[in-house]
């Protein structure tokens, strides 16, 4: 597979352990991965390149993942990018009512379920 054929996934996750696991899984499945530890870095990356999918944590040190999701979904340039929201809290029903993400997953998550979702959504972009 050519490097240019790889699907690109941006991961906005401040927990280094979770970010490392996600990055490892995606790289093993031949995805191009960009891990951002905070919203500032994420927005800089978004100016450089548009990913095929975004994995977005709800609670971040410098931003609210729900607000980032809403901003992306309301922007004509980014509204078609699939977003999977992740939450360590068990309040996904509240999360679902506050943003129009394409998928929602609780942490800790099943690795196979996570990859099935990424494979599905990154290929419909």
mmCIF file of C-alpha atoms in Angstrom:
data_model
loop_
_atom_site.group_PDB
_atom_site.id
_atom_site.type_symbol
_atom_site.label_atom_id
_atom_site.label_comp_id
_atom_site.label_asym_id
_atom_site.label_seq_id
_atom_site.Cartn_x
_atom_site.Cartn_y
_atom_site.Cartn_z
ATOM 1 C CA UNK A 1 0.000 0.000 0.000
ATOM 2 C CA UNK A 2 1.363 3.404 -0.967
ATOM 3 C CA UNK A 3 1.736 5.935 1.836
ATOM 4 C CA UNK A 4 -0.633 8.251 -0.033
ATOM 5 C CA UNK A 5 -3.286 5.501 -0.059
ATOM 6 C CA UNK A 6 -3.362 5.313 3.729
ATOM 7 C CA UNK A 7 -6.394 6.687 5.484
ATOM 8 C CA UNK A 8 -5.480 9.425 7.930
ATOM 9 C CA UNK A 9 -6.942 9.533 11.446
ATOM 10 C CA UNK A 10 -6.438 12.409 13.870
ATOM 11 C CA UNK A 11 -6.652 11.441 17.529
ATOM 12 C CA UNK A 12 -7.303 14.192 20.053
ATOM 13 C CA UNK A 13 -6.635 12.508 23.414
ATOM 14 C CA UNK A 14 -4.698 13.944 26.358
ATOM 15 C CA UNK A 15 -4.217 10.644 28.229
ATOM 16 C CA UNK A 16 -0.837 9.392 26.983
ATOM 17 C CA UNK A 17 -1.610 5.715 27.698
ATOM 18 C CA UNK A 18 -4.875 5.755 25.775
ATOM 19 C CA UNK A 19 -3.334 7.797 22.952
ATOM 20 C CA UNK A 20 -0.446 5.311 22.670
ATOM 21 C CA UNK A 21 -2.822 2.327 22.498
ATOM 22 C CA UNK A 22 -4.967 3.982 19.840
ATOM 23 C CA UNK A 23 -1.927 5.024 17.824
ATOM 24 C CA UNK A 24 -0.474 1.495 18.008
ATOM 25 C CA UNK A 25 -3.763 -0.078 16.877
ATOM 26 C CA UNK A 26 -4.186 2.296 13.970
ATOM 27 C CA UNK A 27 -0.585 2.055 12.766
ATOM 28 C CA UNK A 28 -0.831 -1.755 12.899
ATOM 29 C CA UNK A 29 -3.890 -1.486 10.628
ATOM 30 C CA UNK A 30 -1.869 0.735 8.238
ATOM 31 C CA UNK A 31 -3.488 4.049 9.061
ATOM 32 C CA UNK A 32 -1.602 7.315 9.031
ATOM 33 C CA UNK A 33 -2.062 8.673 12.555
ATOM 34 C CA UNK A 34 -1.588 12.094 14.072
ATOM 35 C CA UNK A 35 -1.987 12.189 17.853
ATOM 36 C CA UNK A 36 -2.730 15.581 19.392
ATOM 37 C CA UNK A 37 -2.540 16.006 23.160
ATOM 38 C CA UNK A 38 -4.470 19.282 23.186
ATOM 39 C CA UNK A 39 -6.863 21.369 21.114
ATOM 40 C CA UNK A 40 -4.250 23.961 20.167
ATOM 41 C CA UNK A 41 -2.092 21.323 18.455
ATOM 42 C CA UNK A 42 -5.185 19.773 16.859
ATOM 43 C CA UNK A 43 -6.292 23.039 15.229
ATOM 44 C CA UNK A 44 -2.763 23.638 13.905
ATOM 45 C CA UNK A 45 -2.785 20.153 12.341
ATOM 46 C CA UNK A 46 -6.225 20.779 10.848
ATOM 47 C CA UNK A 47 -4.810 23.817 9.024
ATOM 48 C CA UNK A 48 -2.110 21.635 7.461
ATOM 49 C CA UNK A 49 -4.157 18.602 6.413
ATOM 50 C CA UNK A 50 -7.717 17.295 6.498
ATOM 51 C CA UNK A 51 -7.971 13.788 7.976
ATOM 52 C CA UNK A 52 -10.310 10.998 6.876
ATOM 53 C CA UNK A 53 -11.584 10.613 10.441
ATOM 54 C CA UNK A 54 -11.229 12.173 13.898
ATOM 55 C CA UNK A 55 -11.219 10.335 17.228
ATOM 56 C CA UNK A 56 -12.068 12.949 19.837
ATOM 57 C CA UNK A 57 -12.055 12.809 23.632
ATOM 58 C CA UNK A 58 -14.814 14.709 25.418
ATOM 59 C CA UNK A 59 -12.697 16.089 28.271
ATOM 60 C CA UNK A 60 -9.478 17.835 27.281
ATOM 61 C CA UNK A 61 -7.053 20.025 29.244
ATOM 62 C CA UNK A 62 -7.584 23.121 27.111
ATOM 63 C CA UNK A 63 -10.975 22.603 25.461
ATOM 64 C CA UNK A 64 -14.279 20.799 25.451
ATOM 65 C CA UNK A 65 -14.490 17.961 22.928
ATOM 66 C CA UNK A 66 -18.207 18.586 22.447
ATOM 67 C CA UNK A 67 -17.511 22.170 21.377
ATOM 68 C CA UNK A 68 -14.780 21.013 18.987
ATOM 69 C CA UNK A 69 -17.175 18.461 17.481
ATOM 70 C CA UNK A 70 -19.888 21.083 17.034
ATOM 71 C CA UNK A 71 -17.454 23.530 15.436
ATOM 72 C CA UNK A 72 -16.220 20.877 12.991
ATOM 73 C CA UNK A 73 -19.749 19.734 12.072
ATOM 74 C CA UNK A 74 -20.912 23.318 11.440
ATOM 75 C CA UNK A 75 -17.970 24.195 9.184
ATOM 76 C CA UNK A 76 -18.550 23.569 5.468
ATOM 77 C CA UNK A 77 -14.904 22.469 5.073
ATOM 78 C CA UNK A 78 -15.019 19.835 7.822
ATOM 79 C CA UNK A 79 -18.647 18.807 8.312
ATOM 80 C CA UNK A 80 -18.239 15.569 6.327
ATOM 81 C CA UNK A 81 -15.301 14.255 8.382
ATOM 82 C CA UNK A 82 -16.527 11.346 10.540
ATOM 83 C CA UNK A 83 -16.003 11.962 14.259
ATOM 84 C CA UNK A 84 -15.957 9.315 16.967
ATOM 85 C CA UNK A 85 -16.389 10.804 20.431
ATOM 86 C CA UNK A 86 -14.801 9.007 23.397
ATOM 87 C CA UNK A 87 -15.796 9.459 27.011
ATOM 88 C CA UNK A 88 -14.448 8.007 30.232
ATOM 89 C CA UNK A 89 -17.687 8.926 31.947
ATOM 90 C CA UNK A 90 -20.848 6.925 31.451
ATOM 91 C CA UNK A 91 -22.960 9.776 30.209
ATOM 92 C CA UNK A 92 -22.931 9.140 26.480
ATOM 93 C CA UNK A 93 -26.634 9.941 26.193
ATOM 94 C CA UNK A 94 -25.814 13.513 27.260
ATOM 95 C CA UNK A 95 -22.872 13.605 24.865
ATOM 96 C CA UNK A 96 -25.081 12.368 22.004
ATOM 97 C CA UNK A 97 -27.615 15.102 22.654
ATOM 98 C CA UNK A 98 -24.949 17.829 22.594
ATOM 99 C CA UNK A 99 -23.017 17.061 19.427
ATOM 100 C CA UNK A 100 -23.556 15.409 16.060
ATOM 101 C CA UNK A 101 -20.651 12.972 16.110
ATOM 102 C CA UNK A 102 -20.923 9.929 13.866
ATOM 103 C CA UNK A 103 -20.059 7.452 16.608
ATOM 104 C CA UNK A 104 -19.697 7.382 20.388
ATOM 105 C CA UNK A 105 -17.647 5.003 22.512
ATOM 106 C CA UNK A 106 -17.093 4.655 26.255
ATOM 107 C CA UNK A 107 -13.610 4.262 27.730
ATOM 108 C CA UNK A 108 -12.378 1.686 28.427
ATOM 109 C CA UNK A 109 -13.439 0.282 25.090
ATOM 110 C CA UNK A 110 -13.220 -3.061 23.378
ATOM 111 C CA UNK A 111 -10.284 -2.885 20.937
ATOM 112 C CA UNK A 112 -12.060 -4.902 18.245
ATOM 113 C CA UNK A 113 -15.170 -2.724 18.484
ATOM 114 C CA UNK A 114 -13.007 0.397 18.278
ATOM 115 C CA UNK A 115 -11.223 -0.816 15.136
ATOM 116 C CA UNK A 116 -14.469 -1.910 13.469
ATOM 117 C CA UNK A 117 -15.836 1.591 13.946
ATOM 118 C CA UNK A 118 -12.673 3.253 12.656
ATOM 119 C CA UNK A 119 -12.549 0.958 9.626
ATOM 120 C CA UNK A 120 -16.177 1.728 8.832
ATOM 121 C CA UNK A 121 -16.148 5.491 9.319
ATOM 122 C CA UNK A 122 -12.733 6.230 7.845
ATOM 123 C CA UNK A 123 -13.774 4.597 4.594
ATOM 124 C CA UNK A 124 -17.028 6.501 4.153
ATOM 125 C CA UNK A 125 -15.304 9.863 4.327
#
